[in-house]
PDB file of C-alpha atoms and ligand atoms in Angstrom:
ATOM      1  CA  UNK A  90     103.834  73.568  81.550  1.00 67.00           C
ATOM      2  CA  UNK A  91     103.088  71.951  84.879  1.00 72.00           C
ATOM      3  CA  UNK A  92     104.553  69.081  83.708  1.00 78.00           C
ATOM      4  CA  UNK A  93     107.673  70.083  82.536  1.00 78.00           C
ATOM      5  CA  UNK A  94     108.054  71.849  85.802  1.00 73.00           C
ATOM      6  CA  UNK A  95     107.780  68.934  87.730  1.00 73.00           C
ATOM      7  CA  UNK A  96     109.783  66.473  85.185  1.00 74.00           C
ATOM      8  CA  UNK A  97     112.523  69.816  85.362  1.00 72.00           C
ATOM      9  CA  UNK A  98     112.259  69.524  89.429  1.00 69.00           C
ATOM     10  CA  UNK A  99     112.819  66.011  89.324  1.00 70.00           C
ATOM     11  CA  UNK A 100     115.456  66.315  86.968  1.00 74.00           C
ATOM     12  CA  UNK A 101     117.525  69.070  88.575  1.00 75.00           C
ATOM     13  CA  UNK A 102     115.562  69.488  92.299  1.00 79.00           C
ATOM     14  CA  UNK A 103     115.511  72.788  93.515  1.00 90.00           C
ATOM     15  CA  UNK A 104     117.166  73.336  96.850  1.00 94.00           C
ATOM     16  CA  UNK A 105     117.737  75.299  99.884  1.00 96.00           C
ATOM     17  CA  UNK A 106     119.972  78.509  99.525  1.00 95.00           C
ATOM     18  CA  UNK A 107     121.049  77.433 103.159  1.00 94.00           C
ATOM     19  CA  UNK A 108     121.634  74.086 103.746  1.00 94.00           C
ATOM     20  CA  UNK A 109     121.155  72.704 100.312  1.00 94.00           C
ATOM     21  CA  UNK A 110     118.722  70.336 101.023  1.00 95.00           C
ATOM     22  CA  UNK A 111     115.870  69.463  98.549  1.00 94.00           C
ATOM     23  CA  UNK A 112     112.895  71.682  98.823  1.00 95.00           C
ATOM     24  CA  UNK A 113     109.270  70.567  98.959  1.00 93.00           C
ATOM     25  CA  UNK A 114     106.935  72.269  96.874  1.00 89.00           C
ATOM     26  CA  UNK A 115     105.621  74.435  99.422  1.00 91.00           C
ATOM     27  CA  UNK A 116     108.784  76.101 100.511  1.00 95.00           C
ATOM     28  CA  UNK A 117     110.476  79.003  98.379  1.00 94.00           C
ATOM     29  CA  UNK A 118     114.177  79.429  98.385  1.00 95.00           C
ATOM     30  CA  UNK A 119     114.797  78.625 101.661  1.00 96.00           C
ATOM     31  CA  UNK A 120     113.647  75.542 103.274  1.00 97.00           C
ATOM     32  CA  UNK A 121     110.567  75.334 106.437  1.00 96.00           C
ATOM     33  CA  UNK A 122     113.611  74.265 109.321  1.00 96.00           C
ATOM     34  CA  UNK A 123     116.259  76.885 107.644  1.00 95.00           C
ATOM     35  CA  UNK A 124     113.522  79.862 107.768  1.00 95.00           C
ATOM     36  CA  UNK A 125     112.610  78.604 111.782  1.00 96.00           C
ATOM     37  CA  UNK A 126     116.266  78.479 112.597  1.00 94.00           C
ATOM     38  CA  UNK A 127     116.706  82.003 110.971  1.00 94.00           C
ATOM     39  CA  UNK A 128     118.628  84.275 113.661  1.00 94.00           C
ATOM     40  CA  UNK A 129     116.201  86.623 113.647  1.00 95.00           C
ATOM     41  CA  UNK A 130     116.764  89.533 115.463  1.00 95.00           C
ATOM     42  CA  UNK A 131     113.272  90.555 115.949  1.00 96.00           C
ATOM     43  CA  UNK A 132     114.673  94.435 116.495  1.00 96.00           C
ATOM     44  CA  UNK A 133     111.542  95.607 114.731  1.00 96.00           C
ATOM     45  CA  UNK A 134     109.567  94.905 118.095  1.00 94.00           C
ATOM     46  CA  UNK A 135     111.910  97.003 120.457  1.00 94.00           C
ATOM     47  CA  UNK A 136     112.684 100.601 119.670  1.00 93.00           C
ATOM     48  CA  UNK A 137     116.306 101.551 120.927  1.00 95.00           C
ATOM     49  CA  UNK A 138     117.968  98.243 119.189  1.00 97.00           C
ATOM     50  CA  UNK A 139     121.023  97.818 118.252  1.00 96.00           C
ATOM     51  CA  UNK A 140     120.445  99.235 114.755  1.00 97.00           C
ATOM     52  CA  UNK A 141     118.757 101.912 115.662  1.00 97.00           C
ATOM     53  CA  UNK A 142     121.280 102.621 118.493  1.00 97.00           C
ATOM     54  CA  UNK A 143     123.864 103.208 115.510  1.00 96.00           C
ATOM     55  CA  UNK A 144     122.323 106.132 114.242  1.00 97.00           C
ATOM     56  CA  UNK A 145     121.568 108.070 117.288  1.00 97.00           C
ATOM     57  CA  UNK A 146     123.080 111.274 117.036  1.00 95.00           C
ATOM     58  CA  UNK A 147     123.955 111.220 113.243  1.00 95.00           C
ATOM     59  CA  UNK A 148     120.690 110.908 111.291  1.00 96.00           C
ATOM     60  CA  UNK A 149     116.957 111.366 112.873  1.00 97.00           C
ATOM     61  CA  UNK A 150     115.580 107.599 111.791  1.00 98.00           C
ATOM     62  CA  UNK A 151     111.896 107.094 113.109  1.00 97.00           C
ATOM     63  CA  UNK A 152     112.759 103.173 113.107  1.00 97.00           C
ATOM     64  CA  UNK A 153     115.284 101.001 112.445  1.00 98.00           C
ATOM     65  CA  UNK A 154     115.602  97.225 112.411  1.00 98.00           C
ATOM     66  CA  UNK A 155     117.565  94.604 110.495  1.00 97.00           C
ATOM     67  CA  UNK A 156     115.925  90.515 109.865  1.00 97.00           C
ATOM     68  CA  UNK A 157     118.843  88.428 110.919  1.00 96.00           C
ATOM     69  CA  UNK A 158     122.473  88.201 113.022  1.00 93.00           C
ATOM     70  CA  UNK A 159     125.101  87.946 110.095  1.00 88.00           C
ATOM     71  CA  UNK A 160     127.089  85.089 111.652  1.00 80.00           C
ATOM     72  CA  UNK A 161     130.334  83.742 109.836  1.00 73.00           C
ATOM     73  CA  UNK A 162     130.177  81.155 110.846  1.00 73.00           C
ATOM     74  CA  UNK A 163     126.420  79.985 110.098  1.00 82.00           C
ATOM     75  CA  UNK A 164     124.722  78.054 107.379  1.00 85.00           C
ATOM     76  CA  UNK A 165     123.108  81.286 106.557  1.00 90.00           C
ATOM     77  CA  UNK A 166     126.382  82.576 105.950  1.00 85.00           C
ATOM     78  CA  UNK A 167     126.613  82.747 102.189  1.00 89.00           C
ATOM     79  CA  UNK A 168     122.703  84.211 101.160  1.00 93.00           C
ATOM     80  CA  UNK A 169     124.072  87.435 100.764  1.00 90.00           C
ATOM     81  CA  UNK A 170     127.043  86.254  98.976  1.00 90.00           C
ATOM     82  CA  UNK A 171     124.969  84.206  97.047  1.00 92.00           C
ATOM     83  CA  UNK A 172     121.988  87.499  96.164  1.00 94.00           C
ATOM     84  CA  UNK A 173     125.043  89.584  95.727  1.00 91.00           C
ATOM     85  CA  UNK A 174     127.835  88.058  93.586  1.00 91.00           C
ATOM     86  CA  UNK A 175     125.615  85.070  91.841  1.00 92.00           C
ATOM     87  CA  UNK A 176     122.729  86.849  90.827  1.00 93.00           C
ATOM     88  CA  UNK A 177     120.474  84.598  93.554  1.00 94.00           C
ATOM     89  CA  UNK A 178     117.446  87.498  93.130  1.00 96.00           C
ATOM     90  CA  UNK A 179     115.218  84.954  94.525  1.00 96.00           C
ATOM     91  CA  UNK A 180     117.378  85.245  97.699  1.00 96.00           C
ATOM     92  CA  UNK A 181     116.298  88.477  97.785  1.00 97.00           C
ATOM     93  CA  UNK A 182     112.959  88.568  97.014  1.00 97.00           C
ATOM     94  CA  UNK A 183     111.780  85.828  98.723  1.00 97.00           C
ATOM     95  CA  UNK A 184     113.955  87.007 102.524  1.00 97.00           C
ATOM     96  CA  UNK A 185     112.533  90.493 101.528  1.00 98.00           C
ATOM     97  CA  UNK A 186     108.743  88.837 102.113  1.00 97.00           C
ATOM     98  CA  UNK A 187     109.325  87.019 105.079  1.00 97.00           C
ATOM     99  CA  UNK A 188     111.143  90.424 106.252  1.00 98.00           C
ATOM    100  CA  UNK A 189     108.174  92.212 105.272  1.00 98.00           C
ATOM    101  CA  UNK A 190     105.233  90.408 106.755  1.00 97.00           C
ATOM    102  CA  UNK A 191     107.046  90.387 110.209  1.00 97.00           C
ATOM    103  CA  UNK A 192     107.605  93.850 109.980  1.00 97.00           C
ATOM    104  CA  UNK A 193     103.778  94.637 109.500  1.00 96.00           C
ATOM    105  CA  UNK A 194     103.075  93.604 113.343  1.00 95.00           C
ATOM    106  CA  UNK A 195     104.927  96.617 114.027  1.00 95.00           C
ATOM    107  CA  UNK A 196     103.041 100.035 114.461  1.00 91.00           C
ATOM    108  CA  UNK A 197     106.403 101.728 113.886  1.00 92.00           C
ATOM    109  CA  UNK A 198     106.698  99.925 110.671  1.00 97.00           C
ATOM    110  CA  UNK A 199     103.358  99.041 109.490  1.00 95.00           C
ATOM    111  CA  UNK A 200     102.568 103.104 108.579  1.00 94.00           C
ATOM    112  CA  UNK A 201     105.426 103.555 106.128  1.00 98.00           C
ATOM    113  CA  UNK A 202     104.537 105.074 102.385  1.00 98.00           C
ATOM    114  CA  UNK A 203     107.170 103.952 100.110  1.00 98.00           C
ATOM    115  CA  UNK A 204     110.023 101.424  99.804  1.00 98.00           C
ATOM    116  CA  UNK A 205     113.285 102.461  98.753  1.00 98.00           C
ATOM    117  CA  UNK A 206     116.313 100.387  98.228  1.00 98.00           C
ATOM    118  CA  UNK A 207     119.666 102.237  99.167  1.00 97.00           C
ATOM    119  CA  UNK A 208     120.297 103.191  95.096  1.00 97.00           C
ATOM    120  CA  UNK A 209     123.878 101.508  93.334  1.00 94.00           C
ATOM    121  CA  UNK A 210     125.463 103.751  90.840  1.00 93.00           C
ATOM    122  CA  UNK A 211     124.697 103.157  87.262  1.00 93.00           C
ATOM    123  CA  UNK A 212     127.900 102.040  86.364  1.00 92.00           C
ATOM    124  CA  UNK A 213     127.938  99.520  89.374  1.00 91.00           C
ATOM    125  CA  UNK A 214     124.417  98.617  88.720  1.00 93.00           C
ATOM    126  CA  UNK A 215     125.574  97.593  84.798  1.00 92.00           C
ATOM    127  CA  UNK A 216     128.127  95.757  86.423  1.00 90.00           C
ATOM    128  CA  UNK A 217     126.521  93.488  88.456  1.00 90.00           C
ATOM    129  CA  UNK A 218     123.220  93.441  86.614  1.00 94.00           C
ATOM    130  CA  UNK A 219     120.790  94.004  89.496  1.00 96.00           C
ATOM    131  CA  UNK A 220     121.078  96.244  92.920  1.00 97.00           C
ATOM    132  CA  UNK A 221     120.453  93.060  95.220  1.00 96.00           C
ATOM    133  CA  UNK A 222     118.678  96.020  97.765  1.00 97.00           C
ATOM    134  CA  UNK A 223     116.421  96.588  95.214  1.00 98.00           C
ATOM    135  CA  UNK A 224     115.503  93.027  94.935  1.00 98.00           C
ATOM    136  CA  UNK A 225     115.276  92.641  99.017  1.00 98.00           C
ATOM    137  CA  UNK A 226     112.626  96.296  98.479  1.00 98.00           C
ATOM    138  CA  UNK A 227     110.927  94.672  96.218  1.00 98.00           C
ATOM    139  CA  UNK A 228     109.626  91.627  98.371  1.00 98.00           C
ATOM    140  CA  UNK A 229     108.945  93.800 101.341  1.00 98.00           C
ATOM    141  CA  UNK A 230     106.804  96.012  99.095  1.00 98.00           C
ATOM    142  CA  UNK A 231     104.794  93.008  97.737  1.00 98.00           C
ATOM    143  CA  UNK A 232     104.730  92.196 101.922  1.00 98.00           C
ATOM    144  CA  UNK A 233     103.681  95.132 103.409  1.00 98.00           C
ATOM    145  CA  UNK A 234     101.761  96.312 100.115  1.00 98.00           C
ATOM    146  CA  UNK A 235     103.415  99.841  99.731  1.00 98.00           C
ATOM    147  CA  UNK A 236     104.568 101.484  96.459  1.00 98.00           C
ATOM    148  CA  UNK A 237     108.405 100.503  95.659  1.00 98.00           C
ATOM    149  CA  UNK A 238     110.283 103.682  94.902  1.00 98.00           C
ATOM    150  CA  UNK A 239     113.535 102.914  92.718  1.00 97.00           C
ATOM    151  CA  UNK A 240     113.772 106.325  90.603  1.00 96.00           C
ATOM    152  CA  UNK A 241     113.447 109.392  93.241  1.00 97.00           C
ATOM    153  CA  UNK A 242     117.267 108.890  95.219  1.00 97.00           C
ATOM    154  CA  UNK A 243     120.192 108.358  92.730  1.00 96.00           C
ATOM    155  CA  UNK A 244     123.907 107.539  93.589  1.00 95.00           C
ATOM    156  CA  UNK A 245     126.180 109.933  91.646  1.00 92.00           C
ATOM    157  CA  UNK A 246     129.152 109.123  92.909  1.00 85.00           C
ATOM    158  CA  UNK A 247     131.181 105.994  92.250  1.00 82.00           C
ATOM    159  CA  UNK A 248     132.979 104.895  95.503  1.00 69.00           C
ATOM    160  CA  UNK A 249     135.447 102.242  95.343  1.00 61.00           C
ATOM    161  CA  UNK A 250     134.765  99.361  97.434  1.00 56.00           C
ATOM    162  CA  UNK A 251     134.611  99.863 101.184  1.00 52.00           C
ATOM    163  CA  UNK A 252     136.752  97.186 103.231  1.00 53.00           C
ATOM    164  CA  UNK A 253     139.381  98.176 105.169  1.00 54.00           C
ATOM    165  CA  UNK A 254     138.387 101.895 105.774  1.00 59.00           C
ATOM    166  CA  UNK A 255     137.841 103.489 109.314  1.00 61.00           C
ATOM    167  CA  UNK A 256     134.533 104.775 109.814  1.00 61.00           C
ATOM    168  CA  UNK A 257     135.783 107.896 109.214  1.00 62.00           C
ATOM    169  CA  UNK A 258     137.199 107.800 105.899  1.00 62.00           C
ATOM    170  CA  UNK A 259     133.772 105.775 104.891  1.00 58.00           C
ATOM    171  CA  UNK A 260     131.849 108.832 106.157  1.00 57.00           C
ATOM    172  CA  UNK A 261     133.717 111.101 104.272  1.00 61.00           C
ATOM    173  CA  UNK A 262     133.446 108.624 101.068  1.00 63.00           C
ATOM    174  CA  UNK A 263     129.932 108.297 101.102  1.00 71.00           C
ATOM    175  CA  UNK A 264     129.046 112.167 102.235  1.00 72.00           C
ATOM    176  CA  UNK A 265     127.295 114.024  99.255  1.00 81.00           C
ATOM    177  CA  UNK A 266     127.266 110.840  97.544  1.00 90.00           C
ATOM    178  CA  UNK A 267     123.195 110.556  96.871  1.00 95.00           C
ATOM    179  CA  UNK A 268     121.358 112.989  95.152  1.00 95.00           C
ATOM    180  CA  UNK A 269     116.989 113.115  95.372  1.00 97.00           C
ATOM    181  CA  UNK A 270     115.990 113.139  91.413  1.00 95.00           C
ATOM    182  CA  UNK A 271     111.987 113.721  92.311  1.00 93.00           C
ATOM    183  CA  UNK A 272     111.431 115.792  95.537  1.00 96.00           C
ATOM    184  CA  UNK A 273     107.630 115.377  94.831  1.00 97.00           C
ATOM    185  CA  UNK A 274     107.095 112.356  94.846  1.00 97.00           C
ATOM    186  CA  UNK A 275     109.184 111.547  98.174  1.00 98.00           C
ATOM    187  CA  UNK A 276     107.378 115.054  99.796  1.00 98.00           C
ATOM    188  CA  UNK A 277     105.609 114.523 103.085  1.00 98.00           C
ATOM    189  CA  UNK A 278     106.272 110.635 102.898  1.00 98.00           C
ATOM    190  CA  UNK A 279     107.285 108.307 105.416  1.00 98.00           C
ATOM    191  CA  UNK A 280     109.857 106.272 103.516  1.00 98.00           C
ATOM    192  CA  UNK A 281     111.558 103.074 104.445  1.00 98.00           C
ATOM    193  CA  UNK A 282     114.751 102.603 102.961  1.00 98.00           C
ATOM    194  CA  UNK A 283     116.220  99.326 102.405  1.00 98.00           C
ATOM    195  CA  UNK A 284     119.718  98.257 102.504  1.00 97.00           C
ATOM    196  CA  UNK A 285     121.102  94.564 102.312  1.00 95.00           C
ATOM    197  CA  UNK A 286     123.597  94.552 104.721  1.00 93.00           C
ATOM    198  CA  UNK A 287     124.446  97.304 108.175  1.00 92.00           C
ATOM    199  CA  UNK A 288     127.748  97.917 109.581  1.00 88.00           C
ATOM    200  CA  UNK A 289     129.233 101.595 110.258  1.00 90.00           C
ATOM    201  CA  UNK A 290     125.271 102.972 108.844  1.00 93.00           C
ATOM    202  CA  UNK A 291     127.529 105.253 107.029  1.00 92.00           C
ATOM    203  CA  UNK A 292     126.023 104.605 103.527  1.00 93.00           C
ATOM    204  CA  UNK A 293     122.247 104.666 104.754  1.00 95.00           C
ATOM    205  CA  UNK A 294     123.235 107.858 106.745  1.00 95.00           C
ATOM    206  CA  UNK A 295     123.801 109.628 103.650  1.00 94.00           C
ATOM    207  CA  UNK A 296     121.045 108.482 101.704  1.00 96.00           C
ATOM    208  CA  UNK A 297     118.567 109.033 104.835  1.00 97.00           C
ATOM    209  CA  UNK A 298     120.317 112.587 105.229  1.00 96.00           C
ATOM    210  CA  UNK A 299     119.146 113.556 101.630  1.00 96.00           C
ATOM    211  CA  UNK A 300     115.928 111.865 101.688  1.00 98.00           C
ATOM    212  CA  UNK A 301     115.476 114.206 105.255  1.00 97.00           C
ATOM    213  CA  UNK A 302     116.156 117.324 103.171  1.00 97.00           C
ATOM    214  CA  UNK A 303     113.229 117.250 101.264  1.00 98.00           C
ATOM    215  CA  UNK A 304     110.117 118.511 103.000  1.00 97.00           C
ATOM    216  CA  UNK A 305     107.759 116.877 105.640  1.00 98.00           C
ATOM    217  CA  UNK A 306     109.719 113.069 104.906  1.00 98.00           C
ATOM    218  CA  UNK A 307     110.657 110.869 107.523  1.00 98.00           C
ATOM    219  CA  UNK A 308     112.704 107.851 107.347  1.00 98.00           C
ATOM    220  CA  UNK A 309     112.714 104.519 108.868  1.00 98.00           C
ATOM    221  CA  UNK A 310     115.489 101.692 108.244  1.00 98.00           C
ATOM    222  CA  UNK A 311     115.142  97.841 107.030  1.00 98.00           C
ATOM    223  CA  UNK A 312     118.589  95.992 106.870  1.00 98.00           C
ATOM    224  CA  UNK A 313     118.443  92.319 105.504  1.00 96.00           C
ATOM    225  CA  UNK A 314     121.015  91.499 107.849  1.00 95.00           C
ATOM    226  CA  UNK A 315     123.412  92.802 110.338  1.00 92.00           C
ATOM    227  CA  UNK A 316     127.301  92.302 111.085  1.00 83.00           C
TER     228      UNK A 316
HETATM  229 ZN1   ZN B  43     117.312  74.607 104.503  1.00 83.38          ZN
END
């Protein structure tokens, strides 16, 4: 099997998701320079950050933090695009870890219970195939070694796609939109919901807001990137 790995390497040589470059057999989806070069925001080590700042006054989040500066006009550009709309999981998975081990330096962070991905609808979800937050939760959990939690928060409403919306119209799209399916399991946890991308905060604001109805549960927030 080894061997038709490497013959399959040679033959069709994995690459960087960022700058397409070859990758050695020691990196993982992205490449040793492109994960340096990251723009990491490193909000996970300051409190009152700029993602956290966005929720002040709307939802009580114990901590929020996002991995990396979404910048147009970077070579990490298109890894969302590429985890989102081509089925790159590994994009996912593998930023997810890297996410997840820096996050365990943080006290704030390091004493969550459970990982939950912000939940797609189940006709979106058979649409694309995959909830790409899921697959970002799922390499933080393997990271930080807590229990992933895909089953206890469901979306029940279907909302069309958000662009061009004003924060308010968003709000009131996504308001009432989650519903918690197993208030036991979720019960007195600290949970750390996980959500690809940040920009109003309106979507994680309603699925936090839920999640906060159920008894003794606090949230925290992990964005793969932010706008
Ligand atoms: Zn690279």
């Amino acid at each position: 099997m080894k061997i038709l790995n490497d013959l399959l390497n040679l033959l069709f040589p994995i690459t960087c998701a960022a700058c397409g470059n070859v990758l050695m057999k020691n990196e993982r989806v992205i490449c040793l320079t492109c994960n340096y070069y990251l723009p990491r925001t490193n909000f996970h080590l300051e409190r009152d950050n700029p993602v956290a700042v966005i929720f002040w006054g709307r939802v009580k989040i114990e901590n929020a933090t996002a991995f990396y500066y979404f910048n147009k006009a970077s070579r990490y550009r298109h890894l969302i695009h590429e985890l989102k709309y081509r089925g790159r999981k590994d994009i996912g998975l593998e930023l997810g870890r890297i996410f997840g081990y820096e996050m365990m330096v943080s006290p704030g962070f390091r004493l969550i219970d459970l990982v939950l991905p912000v939940p797609l609808h189940k006709k979106k979800l058979i649409k694309r195939g995959f909830n790409q937050s899921e697959c970002i939760a799922r390499g933080i959990s393997e990271a930080m070694n807590k229990p992933l939690d895909t089953l206890s928060v469901i979306r029940t409403v279907y909302s069309d796609t958000q662009t061009r919306k004003t924060r308010y119209d968003r709000w009131l799209n996504v308001d009432g939109i989650f519903r918690v399916s197993d208030q036991t399991v979720l019960s007195g946890k600290h949970i750390l919901l996980v959500d690809d991308v940040v920009t109003t905060g309106a979507t994680i604001e309603a699925c936090a807001s839920e999640i906060l109805k159920v008894e003794g549960t606090k949230v925290s927030v992990a964005v793969l990137a932010m706008a």
